[in-house]
Coordinates of C-alpha atoms and ligand atoms in Angstrom, one line a residue:
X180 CA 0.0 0.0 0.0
X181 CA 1.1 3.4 -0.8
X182 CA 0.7 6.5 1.5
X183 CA -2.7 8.0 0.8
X184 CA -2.5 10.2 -2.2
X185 CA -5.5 13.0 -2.4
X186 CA -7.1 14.6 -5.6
X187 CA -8.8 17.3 -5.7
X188 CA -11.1 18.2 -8.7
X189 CA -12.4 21.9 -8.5
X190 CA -14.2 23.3 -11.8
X191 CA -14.1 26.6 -14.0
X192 CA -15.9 28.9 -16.6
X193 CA -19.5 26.9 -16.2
X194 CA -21.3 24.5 -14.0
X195 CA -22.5 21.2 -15.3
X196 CA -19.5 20.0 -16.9
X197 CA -19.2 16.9 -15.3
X198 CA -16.7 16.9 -12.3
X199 CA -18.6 14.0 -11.0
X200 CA -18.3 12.3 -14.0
X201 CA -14.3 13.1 -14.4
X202 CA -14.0 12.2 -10.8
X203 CA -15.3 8.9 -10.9
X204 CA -13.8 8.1 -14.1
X205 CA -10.9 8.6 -12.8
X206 CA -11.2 6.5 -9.3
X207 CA -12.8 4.4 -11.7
X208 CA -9.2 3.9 -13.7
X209 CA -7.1 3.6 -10.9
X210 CA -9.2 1.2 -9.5
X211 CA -8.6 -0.9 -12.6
X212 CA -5.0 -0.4 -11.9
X213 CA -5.6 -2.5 -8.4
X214 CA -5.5 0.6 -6.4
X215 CA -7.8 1.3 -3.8
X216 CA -9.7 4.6 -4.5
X217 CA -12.8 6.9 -2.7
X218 CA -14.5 9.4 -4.0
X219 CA -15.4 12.4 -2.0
X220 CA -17.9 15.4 -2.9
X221 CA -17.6 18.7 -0.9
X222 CA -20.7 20.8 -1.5
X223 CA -20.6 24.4 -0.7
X224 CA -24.0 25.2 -0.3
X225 CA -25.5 25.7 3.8
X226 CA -28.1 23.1 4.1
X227 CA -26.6 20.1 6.4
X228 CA -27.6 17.4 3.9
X229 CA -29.3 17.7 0.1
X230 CA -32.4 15.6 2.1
X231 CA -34.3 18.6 2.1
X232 CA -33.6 20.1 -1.3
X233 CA -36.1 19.5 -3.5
X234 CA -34.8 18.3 -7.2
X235 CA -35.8 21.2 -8.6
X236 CA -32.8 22.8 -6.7
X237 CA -30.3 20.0 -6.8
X238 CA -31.8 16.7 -8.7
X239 CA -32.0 12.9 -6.8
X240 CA -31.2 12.7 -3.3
X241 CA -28.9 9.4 -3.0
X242 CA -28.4 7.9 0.1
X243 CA -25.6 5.6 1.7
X244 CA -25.7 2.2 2.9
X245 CA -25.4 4.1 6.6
X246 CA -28.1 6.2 5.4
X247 CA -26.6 10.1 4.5
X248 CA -29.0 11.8 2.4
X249 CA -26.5 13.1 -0.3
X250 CA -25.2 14.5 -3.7
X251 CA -26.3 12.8 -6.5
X252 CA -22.4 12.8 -7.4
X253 CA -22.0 9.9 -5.0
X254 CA -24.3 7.6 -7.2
X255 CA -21.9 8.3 -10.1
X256 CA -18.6 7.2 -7.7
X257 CA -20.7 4.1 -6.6
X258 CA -21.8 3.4 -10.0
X259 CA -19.1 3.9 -12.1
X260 CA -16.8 2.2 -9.1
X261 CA -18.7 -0.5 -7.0
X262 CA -16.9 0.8 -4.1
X263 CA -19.6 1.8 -1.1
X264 CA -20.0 5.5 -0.4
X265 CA -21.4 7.1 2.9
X266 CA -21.7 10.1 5.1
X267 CA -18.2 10.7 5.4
X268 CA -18.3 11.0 1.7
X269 CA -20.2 14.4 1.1
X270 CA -19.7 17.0 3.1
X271 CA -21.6 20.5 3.1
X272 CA -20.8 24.1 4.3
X273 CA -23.8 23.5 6.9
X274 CA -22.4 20.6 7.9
X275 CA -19.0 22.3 9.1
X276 CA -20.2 25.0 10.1
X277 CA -22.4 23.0 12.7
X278 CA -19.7 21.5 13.6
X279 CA -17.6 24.0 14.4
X280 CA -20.3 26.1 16.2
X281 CA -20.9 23.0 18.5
X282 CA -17.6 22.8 19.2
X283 CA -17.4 26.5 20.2
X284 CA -20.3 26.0 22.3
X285 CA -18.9 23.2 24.2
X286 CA -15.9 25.8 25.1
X287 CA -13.6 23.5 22.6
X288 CA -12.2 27.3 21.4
X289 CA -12.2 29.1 24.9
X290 CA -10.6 32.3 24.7
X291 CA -10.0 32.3 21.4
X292 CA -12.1 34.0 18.6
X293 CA -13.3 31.4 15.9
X294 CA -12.2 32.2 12.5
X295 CA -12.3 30.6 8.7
X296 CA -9.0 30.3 8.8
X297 CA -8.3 27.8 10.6
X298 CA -11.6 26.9 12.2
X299 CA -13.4 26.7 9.1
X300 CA -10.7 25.2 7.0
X301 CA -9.3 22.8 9.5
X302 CA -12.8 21.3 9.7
X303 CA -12.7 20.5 6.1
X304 CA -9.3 19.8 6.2
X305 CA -10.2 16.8 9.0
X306 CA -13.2 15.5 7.3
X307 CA -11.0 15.3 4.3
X308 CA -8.6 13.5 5.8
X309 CA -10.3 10.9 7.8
X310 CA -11.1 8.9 4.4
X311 CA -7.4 9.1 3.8
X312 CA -6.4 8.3 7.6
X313 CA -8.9 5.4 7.5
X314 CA -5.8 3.4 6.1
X315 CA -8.3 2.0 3.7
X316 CA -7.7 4.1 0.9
X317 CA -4.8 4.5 -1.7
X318 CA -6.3 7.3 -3.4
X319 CA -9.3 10.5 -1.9
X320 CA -10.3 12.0 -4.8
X321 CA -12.0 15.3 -3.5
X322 CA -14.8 17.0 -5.9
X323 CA -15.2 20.4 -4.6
X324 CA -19.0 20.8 -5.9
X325 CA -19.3 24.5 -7.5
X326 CA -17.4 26.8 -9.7
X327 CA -14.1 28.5 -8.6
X328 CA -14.5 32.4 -7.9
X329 CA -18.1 31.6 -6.2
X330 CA -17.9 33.2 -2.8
X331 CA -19.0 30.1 -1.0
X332 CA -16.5 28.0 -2.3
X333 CA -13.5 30.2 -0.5
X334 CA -12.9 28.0 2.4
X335 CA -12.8 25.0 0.4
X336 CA -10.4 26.0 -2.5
X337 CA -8.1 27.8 0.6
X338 CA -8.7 24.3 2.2
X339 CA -6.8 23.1 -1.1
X340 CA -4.2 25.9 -1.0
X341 CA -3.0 24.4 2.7
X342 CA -3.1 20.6 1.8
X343 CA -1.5 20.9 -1.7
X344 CA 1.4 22.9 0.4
X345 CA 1.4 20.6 3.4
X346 CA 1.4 17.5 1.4
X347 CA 3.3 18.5 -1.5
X348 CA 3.8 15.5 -4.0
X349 CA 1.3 13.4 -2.4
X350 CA -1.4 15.9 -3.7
X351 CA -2.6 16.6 -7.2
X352 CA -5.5 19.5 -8.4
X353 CA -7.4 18.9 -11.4
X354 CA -9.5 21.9 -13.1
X355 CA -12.5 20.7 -15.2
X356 CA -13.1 24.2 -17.7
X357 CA -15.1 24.4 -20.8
X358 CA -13.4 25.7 -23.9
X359 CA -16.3 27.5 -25.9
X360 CA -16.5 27.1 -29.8
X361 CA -17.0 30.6 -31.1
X362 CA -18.5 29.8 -34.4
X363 CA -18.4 33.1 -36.0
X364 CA -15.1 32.9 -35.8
X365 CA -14.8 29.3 -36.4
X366 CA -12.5 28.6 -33.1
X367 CA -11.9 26.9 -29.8
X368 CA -11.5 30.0 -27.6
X369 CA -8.9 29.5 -24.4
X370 CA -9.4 33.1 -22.7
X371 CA -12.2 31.6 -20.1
X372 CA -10.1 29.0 -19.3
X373 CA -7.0 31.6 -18.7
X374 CA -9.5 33.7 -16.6
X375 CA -10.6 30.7 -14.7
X376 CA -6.9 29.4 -13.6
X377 CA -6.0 32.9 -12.7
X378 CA -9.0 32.9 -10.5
X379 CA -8.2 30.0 -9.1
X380 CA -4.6 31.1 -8.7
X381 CA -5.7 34.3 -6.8
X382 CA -6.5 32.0 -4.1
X383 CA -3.4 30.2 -4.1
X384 CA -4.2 26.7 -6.1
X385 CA -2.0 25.7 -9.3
X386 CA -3.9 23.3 -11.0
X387 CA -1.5 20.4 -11.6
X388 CA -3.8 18.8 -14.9
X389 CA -6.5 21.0 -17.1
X390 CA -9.5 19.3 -18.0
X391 CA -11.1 21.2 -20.9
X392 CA -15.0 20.4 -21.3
X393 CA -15.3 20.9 -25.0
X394 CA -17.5 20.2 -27.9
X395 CA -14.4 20.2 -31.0
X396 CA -11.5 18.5 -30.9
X397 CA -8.5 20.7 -29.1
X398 CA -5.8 21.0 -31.6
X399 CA -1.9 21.1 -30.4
X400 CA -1.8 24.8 -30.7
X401 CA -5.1 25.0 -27.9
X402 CA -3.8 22.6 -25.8
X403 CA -0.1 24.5 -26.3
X404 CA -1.3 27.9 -25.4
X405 CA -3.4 26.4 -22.5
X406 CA -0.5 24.8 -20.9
X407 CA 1.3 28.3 -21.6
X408 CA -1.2 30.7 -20.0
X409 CA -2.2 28.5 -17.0
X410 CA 1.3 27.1 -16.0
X411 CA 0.7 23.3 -16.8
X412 CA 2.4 20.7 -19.3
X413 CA 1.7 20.5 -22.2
X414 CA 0.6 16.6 -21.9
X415 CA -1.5 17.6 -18.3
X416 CA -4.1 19.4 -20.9
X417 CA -6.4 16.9 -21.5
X418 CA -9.3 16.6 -23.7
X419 CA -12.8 15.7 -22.5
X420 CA -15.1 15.7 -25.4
X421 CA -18.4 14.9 -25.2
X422 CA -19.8 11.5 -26.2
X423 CA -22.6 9.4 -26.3
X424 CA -22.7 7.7 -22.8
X425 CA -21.3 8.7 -19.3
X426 CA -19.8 5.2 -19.3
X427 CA -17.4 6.3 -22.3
X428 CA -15.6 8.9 -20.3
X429 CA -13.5 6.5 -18.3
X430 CA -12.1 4.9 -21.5
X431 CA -11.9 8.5 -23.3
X432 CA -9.7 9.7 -19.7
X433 CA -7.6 6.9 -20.1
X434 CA -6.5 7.6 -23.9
X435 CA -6.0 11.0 -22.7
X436 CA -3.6 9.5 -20.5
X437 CA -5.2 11.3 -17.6
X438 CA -4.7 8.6 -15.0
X439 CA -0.9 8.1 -16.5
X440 CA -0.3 11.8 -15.8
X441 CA -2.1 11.6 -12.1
X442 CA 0.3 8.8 -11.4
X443 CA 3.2 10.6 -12.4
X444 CA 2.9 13.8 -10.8
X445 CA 2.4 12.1 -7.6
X446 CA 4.9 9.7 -8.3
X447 CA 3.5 6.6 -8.2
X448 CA 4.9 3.6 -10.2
X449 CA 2.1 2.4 -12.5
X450 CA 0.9 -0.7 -10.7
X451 CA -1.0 -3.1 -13.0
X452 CA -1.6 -3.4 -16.6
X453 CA -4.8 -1.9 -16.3
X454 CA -7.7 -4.3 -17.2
X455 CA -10.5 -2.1 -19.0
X456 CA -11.7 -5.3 -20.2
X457 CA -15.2 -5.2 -18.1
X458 CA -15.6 -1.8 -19.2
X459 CA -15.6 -2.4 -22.7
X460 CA -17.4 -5.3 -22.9
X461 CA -20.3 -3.0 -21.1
X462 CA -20.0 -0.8 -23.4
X463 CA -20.2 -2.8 -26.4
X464 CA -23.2 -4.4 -25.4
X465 CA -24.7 -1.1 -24.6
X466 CA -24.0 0.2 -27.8
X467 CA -24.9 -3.1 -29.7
X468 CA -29.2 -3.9 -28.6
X469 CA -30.1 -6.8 -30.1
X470 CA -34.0 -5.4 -29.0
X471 CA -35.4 -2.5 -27.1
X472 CA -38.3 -1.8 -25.4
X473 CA -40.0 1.6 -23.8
X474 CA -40.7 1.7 -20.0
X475 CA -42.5 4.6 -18.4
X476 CA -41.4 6.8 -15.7
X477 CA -44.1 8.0 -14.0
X478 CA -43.5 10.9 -11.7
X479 CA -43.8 14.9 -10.8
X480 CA -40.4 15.3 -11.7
X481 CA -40.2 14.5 -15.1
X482 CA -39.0 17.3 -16.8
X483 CA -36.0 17.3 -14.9
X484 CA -33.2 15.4 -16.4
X485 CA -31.6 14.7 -12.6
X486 CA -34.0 14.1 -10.8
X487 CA -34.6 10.0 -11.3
X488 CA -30.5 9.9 -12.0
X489 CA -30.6 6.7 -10.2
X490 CA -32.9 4.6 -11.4
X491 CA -32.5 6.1 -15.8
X492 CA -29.1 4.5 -14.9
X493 CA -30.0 1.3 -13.4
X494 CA -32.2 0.9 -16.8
X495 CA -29.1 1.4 -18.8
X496 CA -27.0 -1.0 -16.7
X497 CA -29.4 -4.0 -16.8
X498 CA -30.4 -3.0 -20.6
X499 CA -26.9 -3.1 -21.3
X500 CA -26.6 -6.3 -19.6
X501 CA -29.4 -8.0 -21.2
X502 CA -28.3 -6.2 -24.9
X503 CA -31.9 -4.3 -24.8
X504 CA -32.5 -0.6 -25.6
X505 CA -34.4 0.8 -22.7
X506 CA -36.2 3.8 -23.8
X507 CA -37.7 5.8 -20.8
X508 CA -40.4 7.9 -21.0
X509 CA -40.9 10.4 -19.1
X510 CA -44.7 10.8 -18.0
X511 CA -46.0 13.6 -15.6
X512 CA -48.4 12.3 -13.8
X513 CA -50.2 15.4 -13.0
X514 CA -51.4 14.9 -16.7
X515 CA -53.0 11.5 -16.2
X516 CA -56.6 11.5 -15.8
X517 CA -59.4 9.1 -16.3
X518 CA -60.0 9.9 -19.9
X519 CA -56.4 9.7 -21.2
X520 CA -54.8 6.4 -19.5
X521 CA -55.0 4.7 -23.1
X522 CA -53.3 7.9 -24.7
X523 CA -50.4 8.5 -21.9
X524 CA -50.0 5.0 -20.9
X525 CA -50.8 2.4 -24.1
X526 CA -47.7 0.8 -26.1
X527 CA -45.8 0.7 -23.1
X528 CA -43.6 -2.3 -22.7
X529 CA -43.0 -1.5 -18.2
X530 CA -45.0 1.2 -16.0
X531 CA -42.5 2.1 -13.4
X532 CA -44.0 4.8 -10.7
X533 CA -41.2 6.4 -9.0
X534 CA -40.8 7.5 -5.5
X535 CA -41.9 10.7 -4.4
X536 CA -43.2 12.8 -1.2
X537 CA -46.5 15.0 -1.2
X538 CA -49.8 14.6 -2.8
X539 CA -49.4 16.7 -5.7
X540 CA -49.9 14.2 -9.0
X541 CA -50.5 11.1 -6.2
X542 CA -54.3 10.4 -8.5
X543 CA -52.5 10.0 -11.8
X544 CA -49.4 7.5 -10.1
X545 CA -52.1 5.8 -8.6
X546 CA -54.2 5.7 -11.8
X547 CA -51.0 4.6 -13.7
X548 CA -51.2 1.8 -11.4
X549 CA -54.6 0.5 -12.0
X550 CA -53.3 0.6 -15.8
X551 CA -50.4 -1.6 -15.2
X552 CA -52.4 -4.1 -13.1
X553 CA -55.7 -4.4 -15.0
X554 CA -53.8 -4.9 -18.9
X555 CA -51.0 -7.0 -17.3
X556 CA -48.2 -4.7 -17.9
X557 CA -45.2 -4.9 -16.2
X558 CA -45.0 -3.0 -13.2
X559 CA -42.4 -1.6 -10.9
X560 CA -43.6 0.6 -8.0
X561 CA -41.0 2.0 -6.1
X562 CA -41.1 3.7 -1.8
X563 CA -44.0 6.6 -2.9
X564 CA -44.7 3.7 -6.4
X565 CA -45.4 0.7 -4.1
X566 CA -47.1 3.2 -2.0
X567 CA -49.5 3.9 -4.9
X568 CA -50.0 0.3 -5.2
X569 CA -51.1 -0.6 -2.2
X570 CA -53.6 2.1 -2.2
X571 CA -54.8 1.6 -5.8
X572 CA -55.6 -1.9 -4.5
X573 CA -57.3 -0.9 -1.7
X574 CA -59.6 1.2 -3.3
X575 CA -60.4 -0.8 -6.5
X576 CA -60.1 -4.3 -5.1
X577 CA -60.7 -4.2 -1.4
X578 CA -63.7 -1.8 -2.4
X579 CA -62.2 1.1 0.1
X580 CA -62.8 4.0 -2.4
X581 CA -61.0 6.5 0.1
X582 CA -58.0 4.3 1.2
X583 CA -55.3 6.3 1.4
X584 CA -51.6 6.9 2.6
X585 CA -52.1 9.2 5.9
X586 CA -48.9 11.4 4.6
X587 CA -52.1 12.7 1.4
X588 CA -55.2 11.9 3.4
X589 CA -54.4 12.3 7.2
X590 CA -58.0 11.9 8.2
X591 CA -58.5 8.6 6.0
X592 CA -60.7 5.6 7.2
X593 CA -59.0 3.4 5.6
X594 CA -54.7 3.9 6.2
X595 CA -53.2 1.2 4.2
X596 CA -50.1 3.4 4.2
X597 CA -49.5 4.5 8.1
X598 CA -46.8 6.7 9.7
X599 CA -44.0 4.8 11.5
X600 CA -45.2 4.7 15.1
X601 CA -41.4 5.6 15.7
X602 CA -42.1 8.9 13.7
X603 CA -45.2 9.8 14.9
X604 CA -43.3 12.4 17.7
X605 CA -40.4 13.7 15.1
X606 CA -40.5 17.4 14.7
X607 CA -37.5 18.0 12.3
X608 CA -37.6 17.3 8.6
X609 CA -34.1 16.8 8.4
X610 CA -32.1 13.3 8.2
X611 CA -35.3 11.6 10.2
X612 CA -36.5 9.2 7.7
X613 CA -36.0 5.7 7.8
X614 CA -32.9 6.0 5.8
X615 CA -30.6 3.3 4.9
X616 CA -29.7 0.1 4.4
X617 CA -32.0 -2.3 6.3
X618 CA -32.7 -6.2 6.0
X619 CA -35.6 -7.9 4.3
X620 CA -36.4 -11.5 4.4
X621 CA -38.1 -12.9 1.4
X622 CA -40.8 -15.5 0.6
X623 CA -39.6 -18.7 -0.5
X624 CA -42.7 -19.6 -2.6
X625 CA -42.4 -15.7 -4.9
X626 CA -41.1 -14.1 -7.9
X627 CA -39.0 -11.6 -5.7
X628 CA -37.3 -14.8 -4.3
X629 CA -36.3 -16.1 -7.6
X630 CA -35.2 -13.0 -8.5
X631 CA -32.7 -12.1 -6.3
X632 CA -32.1 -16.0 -5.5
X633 CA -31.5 -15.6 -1.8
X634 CA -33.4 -15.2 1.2
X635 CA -32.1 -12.4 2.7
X636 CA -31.2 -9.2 1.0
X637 CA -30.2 -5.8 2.1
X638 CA -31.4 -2.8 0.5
X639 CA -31.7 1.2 1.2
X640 CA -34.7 3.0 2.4
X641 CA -35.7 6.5 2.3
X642 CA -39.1 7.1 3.5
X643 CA -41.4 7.8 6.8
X644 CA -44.8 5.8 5.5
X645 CA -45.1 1.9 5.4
X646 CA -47.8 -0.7 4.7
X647 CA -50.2 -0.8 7.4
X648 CA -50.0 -4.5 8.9
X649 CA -53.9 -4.2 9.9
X650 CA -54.8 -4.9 6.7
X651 CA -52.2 -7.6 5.4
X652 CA -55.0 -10.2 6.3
X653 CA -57.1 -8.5 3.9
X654 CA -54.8 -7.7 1.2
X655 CA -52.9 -11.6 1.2
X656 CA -56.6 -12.7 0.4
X657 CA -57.5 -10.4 -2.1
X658 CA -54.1 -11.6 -3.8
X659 CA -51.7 -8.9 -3.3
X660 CA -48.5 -10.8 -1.0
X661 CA -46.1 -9.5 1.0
X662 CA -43.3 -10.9 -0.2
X663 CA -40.6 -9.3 1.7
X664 CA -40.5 -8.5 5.4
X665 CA -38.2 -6.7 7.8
X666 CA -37.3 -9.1 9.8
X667 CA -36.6 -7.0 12.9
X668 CA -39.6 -5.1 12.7
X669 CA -42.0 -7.0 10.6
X670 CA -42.3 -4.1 8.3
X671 CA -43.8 -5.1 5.0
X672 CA -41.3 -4.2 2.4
X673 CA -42.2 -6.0 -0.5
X674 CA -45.7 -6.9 -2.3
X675 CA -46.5 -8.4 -5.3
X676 CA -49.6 -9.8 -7.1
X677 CA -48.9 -13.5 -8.2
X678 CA -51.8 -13.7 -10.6
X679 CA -50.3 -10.8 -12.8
X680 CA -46.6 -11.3 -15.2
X681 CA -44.7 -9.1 -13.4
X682 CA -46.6 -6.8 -10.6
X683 CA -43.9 -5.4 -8.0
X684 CA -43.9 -2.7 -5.7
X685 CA -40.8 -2.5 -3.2
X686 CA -40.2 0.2 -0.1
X687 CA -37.0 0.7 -0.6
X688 CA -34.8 2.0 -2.7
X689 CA -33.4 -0.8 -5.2
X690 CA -31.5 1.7 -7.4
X691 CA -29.4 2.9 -5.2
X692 CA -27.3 0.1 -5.5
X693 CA -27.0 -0.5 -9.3
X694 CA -23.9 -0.5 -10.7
X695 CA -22.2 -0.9 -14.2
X696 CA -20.6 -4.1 -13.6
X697 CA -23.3 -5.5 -11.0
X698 CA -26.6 -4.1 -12.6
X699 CA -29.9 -4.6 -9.8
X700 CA -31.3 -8.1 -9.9
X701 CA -34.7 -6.6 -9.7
X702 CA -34.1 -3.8 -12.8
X703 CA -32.5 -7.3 -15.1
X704 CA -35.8 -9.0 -14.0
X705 CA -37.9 -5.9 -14.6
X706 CA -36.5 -5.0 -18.3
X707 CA -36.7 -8.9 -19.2
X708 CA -40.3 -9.1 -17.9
X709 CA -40.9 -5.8 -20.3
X710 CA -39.5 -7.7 -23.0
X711 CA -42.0 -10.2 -23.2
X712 CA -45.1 -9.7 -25.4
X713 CA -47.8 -8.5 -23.0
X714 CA -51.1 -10.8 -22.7
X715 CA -53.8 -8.7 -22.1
Ligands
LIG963 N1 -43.4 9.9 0.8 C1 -43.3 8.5 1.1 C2 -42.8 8.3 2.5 O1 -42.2 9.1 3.1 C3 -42.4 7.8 0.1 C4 -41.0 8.3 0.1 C5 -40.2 7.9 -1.2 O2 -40.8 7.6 -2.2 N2 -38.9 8.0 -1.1 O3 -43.0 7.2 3.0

């Protein structure tokens, strides 16, 4: 094991050029070299945790195994690198803040007036380092969310400043900028890039390797005058073109020799041949369907391309596995009434209705539902989506037309979705969910169990409502099954309706824990059931 090297990735000239992406690219190279590699995501924005942001603001939550509500970054690092994420992972502003002011309230500063520097910054400074200090890690690659010059990203970048002093060739900084094409001119313009680094160098950070975001290819003469206005080699200019998948960007950083170039500056010998063989064979199959099918997405958050990150790319990872073209719509469900279900919902191969919190579009989820069930369509229901299922059956098969989930319908007769007794007293919004991973034991004699082929799985939650266990009498006779139990808690975590195809609604969370080279057991089952010609 080498001593812990640390990366930091900070980004210029725009937002949304894919830091996350280059970041866990990146781990995910190294990792192919047999080093051990975490990716960590430091967000500068003042709420603790994104759990209360709603994706308008910030896209999908994800949350951890141990249950932080975080970045959507972090389901990029887990994806792209099967290596487990969690709170120590993404930090916020908020978060060290809090910190700090508790420790100044407990009389940890006495006497002395608590400052940025080095209060601030040696907060970050120690969450930083406990990834590395854990002894687990090769390799912390540090994303500093944001764009340099933003006044809340100060303490971090001067955070960089100190470690990329203190740890000299044990640390490299990576800038992700975007090189415009002016096409009036016809030309790849480097002067935000140049403005960008200087910025960046105002607080004190040389960027060891330029990333340049661009849409043409960067000729010798860009990437020459880069590396002479910014202060970098001429081979630590790298190009990062756009392409057709996320999952080409690893292979792209490696022709660019990015991960070559990170191992020389910090002076690491070059471990393995690295074995990109997994990769590729993903990616052929991904780019090589042999059949494709259209699922849809039914949600309030449709228009936002973020906002179901996780489970759009557990579709691509089983459809890639199972060489099938998963197509998913995106339908609002606010626009799903009565008189259109034929017109918003017919043709479609899998109805998947996606987790969610409020009542606003609940009917048309629910309504979606009923339209999966009753013309044998594939269905997925997932937390909010099994929600709706259980209600939907309630209503149209137990006969109780105003059976509701008491987070809509407080005052309900019939609660078939209940509040948590253990929540029933919590006051604050914040990180009090059931969040995380939990166990479920599953029935022997069900499709769930020959799905994942074990007993016992573990998956994440993220959610305050659950089935109400008053009416599983009436519900296992009416032929909607639990199928999946907590086993601590008896919590009813999984239902399913054996007389339909492929009718599914699960608590949890299983996209979370999709990855590119182990794609969810339940998404494989899902797009195969969607795959076969529907009998209605
Ligand atoms: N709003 C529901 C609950 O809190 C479902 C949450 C979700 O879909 N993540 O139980």
């Amino acid at each position: 094991m080498i001593s812990t090297k640390y990366i930091f990735v900070t980004g210029g000239v725009a937002s949304s050029l894919g830091k996350g992406i280059i970041a866990a690219s990146l781990a995910s190279l190294l990792k192919a070299r047999g080093y051990s590699v975490t990716n960590q995501k430091l967000d500068p924005y003042i709420n603790i945790d994104p759990g209360t942001l709603n994706p308008y603001e910030h896209g999908e939550c994800y949350v951890t195994e141990d249950g932080a509500e975080t970045d959507l970054d972090l389901g990029h690092y887990e994806r792209f690198t099967n290596v487990r994420t969690s709170q120590a992972n993404n930090v916020t502003t908020g978060r060290i803040y809090q910190s700090v002011i508790d420790k100044e309230r407990r009389g940890d500063f006495l006497g002395g007036t608590v400052q940025v520097i080095p209060h601030i910054t040696n907060e970050i400074k120690d969450r930083i380092k406990l990834l590395g200090n854990s002894g687990q890690y090769d390799f912390v690659i540090t994303e500093i969310g944001g764009t340099v010059g933003d006044i809340e990203s100060y303490p971090f970048i001067e955070t960089v400043r100190q470690m990329k002093w203190a740890l000299g060739n044990d640390c490299v900084v990576l800038h992700l900028t975007y090189i415009p094409f002016l096409s009036a001119a016809g030309e790849l313009k480097t002067k935000p890039t140049q403005h960008s680094v200087h910025a960046l160098m105002q607080q004190g950070v040389q960027p060891d390797i330029i990333i340049c975001r661009t849409e043409h290819p960067l000729s010798r003469n860009v990437r020459d005058k880069i590396a002479l206005f910014c202060n970098v080699e001429s081979d630590c200019v790298i190009e990062d073109s756009d392409v057709s998948s996320i999952y080409e960007v690893p292979l792209r950083m490696h022709q660019e020799k990015l991960d070559t170039q990170v191992l020389r500056k910090l002076d690491v010998p070059a471990k393995n041949e690295i074995d990109l063989s997994q990769w590729e064979s993903f990616l052929y199959k991904l780019k090589h369907p042999n059949s494709e099918i259209t699922i849809g997405l039914v949600g309030k958050y449709v228009e936002l391309q973020d906002a179901y990150k996780s489970i759009t790319e557990s579709f691509i990872h089983a459809g890639a596995a199972l060489q099938c073209k998963v197509h998913v719509k995106s339908i609002h469900s606010e626009t799903i009434t009565d008189d259109n279900l034929d017109e918003k919902l017919s043709g479609l191969n899998g109805i998947l209705v996606a987790p969610g919190f409020g009542n606003r579009g609940i009917e048309g989820k629910i309504l979606a539902v009923k339209y999966a069930r009753e013309n044998n369509i594939p269905f997925l229901g997932i937390c909010l989506g099994m929600q709706c299922a259980v209600v939907e059956f309630a209503r149209d098969v137990l006969g109780y037309a105003d059976a509701h989930s008491v987070e809509i319908a407080p005052a309900t007769k019939h609660p078939v979705i209940d509040i948590m007794e253990e929540q029933k007293n919590i006051a604050k919004m914040g990180g009090t969910m059931r969040l995380g991973a939990y166990p479920c034991k599953l029935e022997k004699n069900s499709k769930i169990f020959q799905i994942y082929g074990k007993e016992l799985i573990s998956e994440r939650h993220r959610h305050r409502y659950e089935f109400n266990n008053k009416y599983l009498e009436q519900f296992q006779k009416a032929g909607m099954k639990a199928v999946g139990i907590n086993p601590d808690n008896n919590l009813v975590e999984i239902v399913e309706i054996p007389s339909h195809p492929f009718f599914i609604g699960v608590q949890f969370h299983p996209e979370y824990k999709s990855t590119v080279l182990n794609p969810h057991p339940l998404f494989l089952a899902f797009v195969k059931a969607a795959s076969m010609p529907v009998n209605k």
